[in-house]
Amino acid sequence: MTKHGLREKEGKKKLLKEVDDFSRLLAERYRLKRVYLFGSLAEGLFLKGSDVDLAVEGMGFEDYLKALAEFRYIDGIPVDIVHLDFCKSELRRAVLENKGVKILYESK
């Protein structure tokens, strides 16, 4: 593995840790049922300019709007939060069937 490849791998590992911490903070603040990671980061295709795609369950709509305003970036990287309780069934299915989708948080 080249030095560049090693740095890239370490950077991805650091970002995944930050996303995990971010999702727990989001879940605890808004008492979520679940937080999912999907999209390019989950699939291993994350590139410079990509965003972080998260999906949530178990949050009221007003809290969702607050979360969108409050949790916009992770270390300068834009975050897209999809609310699975309020989205169209096609989007919900696409998120949950996304290659590499991961549950980052699940309430006990």
GROMACS .gro file of N, CA and C in nm:
model
  324
    1MET      N    1   0.084  -0.117   0.000
    1MET     CA    2   0.000   0.000   0.000
    1MET      C    3   0.089   0.124   0.000
    2THR      N    4   0.055   0.221  -0.081
    2THR     CA    5   0.133   0.345  -0.087
    2THR      C    6   0.106   0.431   0.036
    3LYS      N    7   0.195   0.530   0.057
    3LYS     CA    8   0.174   0.623   0.169
    3LYS      C    9   0.041   0.695   0.153
    4HIS      N   10   0.009   0.733   0.029
    4HIS     CA   11  -0.117   0.803   0.003
    4HIS      C   12  -0.235   0.713   0.039
    5GLY      N   13  -0.227   0.587   0.000
    5GLY     CA   14  -0.335   0.492   0.031
    5GLY      C   15  -0.351   0.470   0.180
    6LEU      N   16  -0.239   0.467   0.252
    6LEU     CA   17  -0.243   0.449   0.397
    6LEU      C   18  -0.306   0.572   0.464
    7ARG      N   19  -0.265   0.691   0.420
    7ARG     CA   20  -0.324   0.815   0.475
    7ARG      C   21  -0.474   0.819   0.447
    8GLU      N   22  -0.511   0.779   0.326
    8GLU     CA   23  -0.652   0.778   0.288
    8GLU      C   24  -0.731   0.682   0.377
    9LYS      N   25  -0.675   0.564   0.402
    9LYS     CA   26  -0.740   0.465   0.487
    9LYS      C   27  -0.754   0.517   0.631
   10GLU      N   28  -0.648   0.579   0.682
   10GLU     CA   29  -0.652   0.636   0.816
   10GLU      C   30  -0.754   0.749   0.824
   11GLY      N   31  -0.761   0.830   0.719
   11GLY     CA   32  -0.858   0.939   0.714
   11GLY      C   33  -1.000   0.888   0.715
   12LYS      N   34  -1.026   0.780   0.641
   12LYS     CA   35  -1.160   0.721   0.639
   12LYS      C   36  -1.195   0.663   0.776
   13LYS      N   37  -1.098   0.598   0.839
   13LYS     CA   38  -1.121   0.540   0.972
   13LYS      C   39  -1.155   0.651   1.072
   14LYS      N   40  -1.082   0.762   1.065
   14LYS     CA   41  -1.107   0.877   1.154
   14LYS      C   42  -1.247   0.934   1.127
   15LEU      N   43  -1.282   0.948   1.000
   15LEU     CA   44  -1.414   1.001   0.965
   15LEU      C   45  -1.525   0.909   1.015
   16LEU      N   46  -1.508   0.778   1.000
   16LEU     CA   47  -1.610   0.684   1.048
   16LEU      C   48  -1.627   0.695   1.199
   17LYS      N   49  -1.518   0.716   1.273
   17LYS     CA   50  -1.527   0.735   1.418
   17LYS      C   51  -1.603   0.864   1.449
   18GLU      N   52  -1.574   0.971   1.376
   18GLU     CA   53  -1.643   1.098   1.397
   18GLU      C   54  -1.792   1.085   1.364
   19VAL      N   55  -1.825   1.012   1.258
   19VAL     CA   56  -1.965   0.990   1.221
   19VAL      C   57  -2.035   0.909   1.329
   20ASP      N   58  -1.968   0.809   1.383
   20ASP     CA   59  -2.026   0.729   1.491
   20ASP      C   60  -2.053   0.815   1.614
   21ASP      N   61  -1.957   0.897   1.653
   21ASP     CA   62  -1.975   0.988   1.767
   21ASP      C   63  -2.089   1.087   1.741
   22PHE      N   64  -2.092   1.140   1.621
   22PHE     CA   65  -2.195   1.235   1.578
   22PHE      C   66  -2.333   1.172   1.587
   23SER      N   67  -2.346   1.048   1.538
   23SER     CA   68  -2.476   0.981   1.538
   23SER      C   69  -2.525   0.953   1.680
   24ARG      N   70  -2.433   0.919   1.769
   24ARG     CA   71  -2.471   0.896   1.909
   24ARG      C   72  -2.518   1.025   1.976
   25LEU      N   73  -2.449   1.134   1.949
   25LEU     CA   74  -2.490   1.263   2.003
   25LEU      C   75  -2.628   1.302   1.950
   26LEU      N   76  -2.648   1.286   1.821
   26LEU     CA   77  -2.778   1.313   1.759
   26LEU      C   78  -2.887   1.226   1.821
   27ALA      N   79  -2.859   1.097   1.836
   27ALA     CA   80  -2.957   1.002   1.891
   27ALA      C   81  -2.991   1.035   2.036
   28GLU      N   82  -2.891   1.068   2.114
   28GLU     CA   83  -2.915   1.099   2.256
   28GLU      C   84  -2.990   1.230   2.272
   29ARG      N   85  -2.954   1.329   2.193
   29ARG     CA   86  -3.019   1.459   2.204
   29ARG      C   87  -3.167   1.451   2.166
   30TYR      N   88  -3.200   1.370   2.064
   30TYR     CA   89  -3.338   1.364   2.014
   30TYR      C   90  -3.407   1.231   2.044
   31ARG      N   91  -3.347   1.148   2.128
   31ARG     CA   92  -3.405   1.020   2.170
   31ARG      C   93  -3.452   0.935   2.051
   32LEU      N   94  -3.362   0.914   1.959
   32LEU     CA   95  -3.395   0.840   1.837
   32LEU      C   96  -3.401   0.690   1.862
   33LYS      N   97  -3.477   0.622   1.776
   33LYS     CA   98  -3.480   0.475   1.779
   33LYS      C   99  -3.357   0.418   1.709
   34ARG      N  100  -3.328   0.473   1.591
   34ARG     CA  101  -3.216   0.424   1.512
   34ARG      C  102  -3.154   0.536   1.429
   35VAL      N  103  -3.023   0.519   1.405
   35VAL     CA  104  -2.950   0.604   1.311
   35VAL      C  105  -2.874   0.510   1.218
   36TYR      N  106  -2.891   0.532   1.088
   36TYR     CA  107  -2.825   0.450   0.986
   36TYR      C  108  -2.724   0.535   0.909
   37LEU      N  109  -2.617   0.471   0.866
   37LEU     CA  110  -2.524   0.529   0.770
   37LEU      C  111  -2.549   0.458   0.638
   38PHE      N  112  -2.565   0.537   0.531
   38PHE     CA  113  -2.581   0.478   0.398
   38PHE      C  114  -2.507   0.567   0.298
   39GLY      N  115  -2.511   0.532   0.174
   39GLY     CA  116  -2.448   0.615   0.071
   39GLY      C  117  -2.300   0.585   0.053
   40SER      N  118  -2.230   0.683  -0.002
   40SER     CA  119  -2.091   0.660  -0.045
   40SER      C  120  -1.997   0.619   0.068
   41LEU      N  121  -2.013   0.676   0.186
   41LEU     CA  122  -1.924   0.639   0.297
   41LEU      C  123  -1.949   0.495   0.340
   42ALA      N  124  -2.075   0.455   0.347
   42ALA     CA  125  -2.110   0.318   0.385
   42ALA      C  126  -2.065   0.218   0.279
   43GLU      N  127  -2.067   0.261   0.153
   43GLU     CA  128  -2.031   0.172   0.042
   43GLU      C  129  -1.882   0.168   0.016
   44GLY      N  130  -1.805   0.253   0.085
   44GLY     CA  131  -1.661   0.258   0.061
   44GLY      C  132  -1.624   0.339  -0.061
   45LEU      N  133  -1.714   0.426  -0.107
   45LEU     CA  134  -1.691   0.506  -0.227
   45LEU      C  135  -1.678   0.655  -0.197
   46PHE      N  136  -1.656   0.690  -0.072
   46PHE     CA  137  -1.648   0.829  -0.029
   46PHE      C  138  -1.528   0.898  -0.092
   47LEU      N  139  -1.551   1.013  -0.153
   47LEU     CA  140  -1.446   1.091  -0.217
   47LEU      C  141  -1.450   1.234  -0.167
   48LYS      N  142  -1.345   1.308  -0.194
   48LYS     CA  143  -1.345   1.450  -0.162
   48LYS      C  144  -1.467   1.513  -0.230
   49GLY      N  145  -1.543   1.591  -0.156
   49GLY     CA  146  -1.664   1.653  -0.210
   49GLY      C  147  -1.791   1.574  -0.180
   50SER      N  148  -1.776   1.452  -0.128
   50SER     CA  149  -1.893   1.372  -0.090
   50SER      C  150  -1.954   1.427   0.038
   51ASP      N  151  -2.080   1.391   0.062
   51ASP     CA  152  -2.141   1.424   0.190
   51ASP      C  153  -2.159   1.295   0.269
   52VAL      N  154  -2.200   1.310   0.395
   52VAL     CA  155  -2.227   1.195   0.481
   52VAL      C  156  -2.378   1.178   0.485
   53ASP      N  157  -2.425   1.059   0.449
   53ASP     CA  158  -2.568   1.030   0.444
   53ASP      C  159  -2.610   0.951   0.567
   54LEU      N  160  -2.700   1.010   0.645
   54LEU     CA  161  -2.756   0.945   0.763
   54LEU      C  162  -2.907   0.937   0.748
   55ALA      N  163  -2.965   0.834   0.807
   55ALA     CA  164  -3.111   0.821   0.813
   55ALA      C  165  -3.148   0.798   0.959
   56VAL      N  166  -3.262   0.855   1.000
   56VAL     CA  167  -3.304   0.845   1.139
   56VAL      C  168  -3.447   0.793   1.147
   57GLU      N  169  -3.479   0.732   1.262
   57GLU     CA  170  -3.614   0.686   1.293
   57GLU      C  171  -3.647   0.727   1.436
   58GLY      N  172  -3.774   0.762   1.459
   58GLY     CA  173  -3.820   0.785   1.595
   58GLY      C  174  -3.805   0.927   1.644
   59MET      N  175  -3.830   1.023   1.559
   59MET     CA  176  -3.814   1.163   1.595
   59MET      C  177  -3.933   1.241   1.541
   60GLY      N  178  -3.984   1.335   1.618
   60GLY     CA  179  -4.092   1.421   1.571
   60GLY      C  180  -4.043   1.512   1.460
   61PHE      N  181  -4.136   1.564   1.381
   61PHE     CA  182  -4.098   1.646   1.266
   61PHE      C  183  -4.030   1.776   1.309
   62GLU      N  184  -4.080   1.841   1.414
   62GLU     CA  185  -4.017   1.965   1.461
   62GLU      C  186  -3.874   1.941   1.508
   63ASP      N  187  -3.853   1.831   1.579
   63ASP     CA  188  -3.716   1.797   1.622
   63ASP      C  189  -3.628   1.767   1.501
   64TYR      N  190  -3.686   1.705   1.399
   64TYR     CA  191  -3.610   1.677   1.276
   64TYR      C  192  -3.561   1.808   1.214
   65LEU      N  193  -3.648   1.907   1.207
   65LEU     CA  194  -3.608   2.036   1.151
   65LEU      C  195  -3.498   2.101   1.235
   66LYS      N  196  -3.508   2.089   1.366
   66LYS     CA  197  -3.403   2.142   1.455
   66LYS      C  198  -3.271   2.068   1.430
   67ALA      N  199  -3.279   1.937   1.417
   67ALA     CA  200  -3.158   1.856   1.394
   67ALA      C  201  -3.093   1.893   1.261
   68LEU      N  202  -3.175   1.917   1.158
   68LEU     CA  203  -3.119   1.957   1.028
   68LEU      C  204  -3.040   2.087   1.040
   69ALA      N  205  -3.090   2.179   1.121
   69ALA     CA  206  -3.021   2.307   1.139
   69ALA      C  207  -2.897   2.292   1.226
   70GLU      N  208  -2.906   2.208   1.326
   70GLU     CA  209  -2.797   2.194   1.423
   70GLU      C  210  -2.684   2.103   1.377
   71PHE      N  211  -2.718   1.995   1.311
   71PHE     CA  212  -2.621   1.892   1.272
   71PHE      C  213  -2.597   1.895   1.121
   72ARG      N  214  -2.535   2.001   1.074
   72ARG     CA  215  -2.517   2.019   0.930
   72ARG      C  216  -2.384   1.969   0.878
   73TYR      N  217  -2.283   1.963   0.965
   73TYR     CA  218  -2.148   1.926   0.921
   73TYR      C  219  -2.080   1.836   1.023
   74ILE      N  220  -1.997   1.747   0.972
   74ILE     CA  221  -1.905   1.669   1.054
   74ILE      C  222  -1.766   1.705   1.005
   75ASP      N  223  -1.691   1.774   1.089
   75ASP     CA  224  -1.555   1.813   1.053
   75ASP      C  225  -1.550   1.881   0.916
   76GLY      N  226  -1.646   1.970   0.891
   76GLY     CA  227  -1.651   2.045   0.765
   76GLY      C  228  -1.715   1.972   0.649
   77ILE      N  229  -1.756   1.849   0.669
   77ILE     CA  230  -1.819   1.769   0.562
   77ILE      C  231  -1.971   1.779   0.578
   78PRO      N  232  -2.042   1.815   0.470
   78PRO     CA  233  -2.188   1.827   0.479
   78PRO      C  234  -2.254   1.694   0.518
   79VAL      N  235  -2.360   1.705   0.596
   79VAL     CA  236  -2.437   1.589   0.640
   79VAL      C  237  -2.578   1.599   0.583
   80ASP      N  238  -2.625   1.491   0.523
   80ASP     CA  239  -2.762   1.483   0.473
   80ASP      C  240  -2.836   1.385   0.564
   81ILE      N  241  -2.943   1.432   0.630
   81ILE     CA  242  -3.019   1.347   0.721
   81ILE      C  243  -3.157   1.321   0.662
   82VAL      N  244  -3.188   1.195   0.640
   82VAL     CA  245  -3.319   1.152   0.588
   82VAL      C  246  -3.400   1.099   0.705
   83HIS      N  247  -3.524   1.146   0.717
   83HIS     CA  248  -3.613   1.099   0.825
   83HIS      C  249  -3.699   0.986   0.768
   84LEU      N  250  -3.672   0.864   0.808
   84LEU     CA  251  -3.741   0.748   0.751
   84LEU      C  252  -3.888   0.740   0.789
   85ASP      N  253  -3.928   0.805   0.898
   85ASP     CA  254  -4.069   0.802   0.937
   85ASP      C  255  -4.156   0.894   0.851
   86PHE      N  256  -4.095   0.990   0.783
   86PHE     CA  257  -4.171   1.088   0.706
   86PHE      C  258  -4.142   1.086   0.556
   87CYS      N  259  -4.048   1.007   0.512
   87CYS     CA  260  -4.014   1.007   0.369
   87CYS      C  261  -4.103   0.910   0.292
   88LYS      N  262  -4.099   0.920   0.162
   88LYS     CA  263  -4.175   0.829   0.076
   88LYS      C  264  -4.121   0.688   0.090
   89SER      N  265  -4.209   0.591   0.072
   89SER     CA  266  -4.170   0.451   0.090
   89SER      C  267  -4.057   0.410  -0.005
   90GLU      N  268  -4.053   0.469  -0.124
   90GLU     CA  269  -3.946   0.436  -0.219
   90GLU      C  270  -3.809   0.479  -0.164
   91LEU      N  271  -3.805   0.598  -0.102
   91LEU     CA  272  -3.679   0.646  -0.045
   91LEU      C  273  -3.640   0.561   0.075
   92ARG      N  274  -3.737   0.528   0.158
   92ARG     CA  275  -3.710   0.443   0.275
   92ARG      C  276  -3.649   0.309   0.230
   93ARG      N  277  -3.711   0.248   0.131
   93ARG     CA  278  -3.662   0.121   0.079
   93ARG      C  279  -3.522   0.137   0.021
   94ALA      N  280  -3.499   0.244  -0.053
   94ALA     CA  281  -3.367   0.267  -0.113
   94ALA      C  282  -3.259   0.282  -0.006
   95VAL      N  283  -3.293   0.350   0.103
   95VAL     CA  284  -3.196   0.367   0.212
   95VAL      C  285  -3.167   0.233   0.278
   96LEU      N  286  -3.272   0.163   0.317
   96LEU     CA  287  -3.254   0.038   0.393
   96LEU      C  288  -3.195  -0.074   0.309
   97GLU      N  289  -3.212  -0.067   0.177
   97GLU     CA  290  -3.155  -0.169   0.089
   97GLU      C  291  -3.023  -0.125   0.028
   98ASN      N  292  -2.973  -0.009   0.069
   98ASN     CA  293  -2.849   0.046   0.018
   98ASN      C  294  -2.733  -0.047   0.049
   99LYS      N  295  -2.647  -0.067  -0.048
   99LYS     CA  296  -2.529  -0.150  -0.028
   99LYS      C  297  -2.445  -0.092   0.086
  100GLY      N  298  -2.415  -0.173   0.185
  100GLY     CA  299  -2.329  -0.131   0.294
  100GLY      C  300  -2.398  -0.056   0.406
  101VAL      N  301  -2.531  -0.042   0.400
  101VAL     CA  302  -2.601   0.033   0.506
  101VAL      C  303  -2.564  -0.023   0.643
  102LYS      N  304  -2.540   0.067   0.739
  102LYS     CA  305  -2.499   0.025   0.873
  102LYS      C  306  -2.587   0.093   0.977
  103ILE      N  307  -2.625   0.019   1.079
  103ILE     CA  308  -2.694   0.080   1.193
  103ILE      C  309  -2.585   0.134   1.285
  104LEU      N  310  -2.583   0.265   1.303
  104LEU     CA  311  -2.484   0.329   1.390
  104LEU      C  312  -2.533   0.339   1.534
  105TYR      N  313  -2.664   0.347   1.549
  105TYR     CA  314  -2.722   0.359   1.683
  105TYR      C  315  -2.858   0.290   1.682
  106GLU      N  316  -2.887   0.218   1.789
  106GLU     CA  317  -3.019   0.158   1.808
  106GLU      C  318  -3.053   0.167   1.956
  107SER      N  319  -3.170   0.225   1.987
  107SER     CA  320  -3.208   0.239   2.128
  107SER      C  321  -3.235   0.102   2.187
  108LYS      N  322  -3.215   0.095   2.317
  108LYS     CA  323  -3.230  -0.034   2.386
  108LYS      C  324  -3.369  -0.050   2.441
   0.00000   0.00000   0.00000
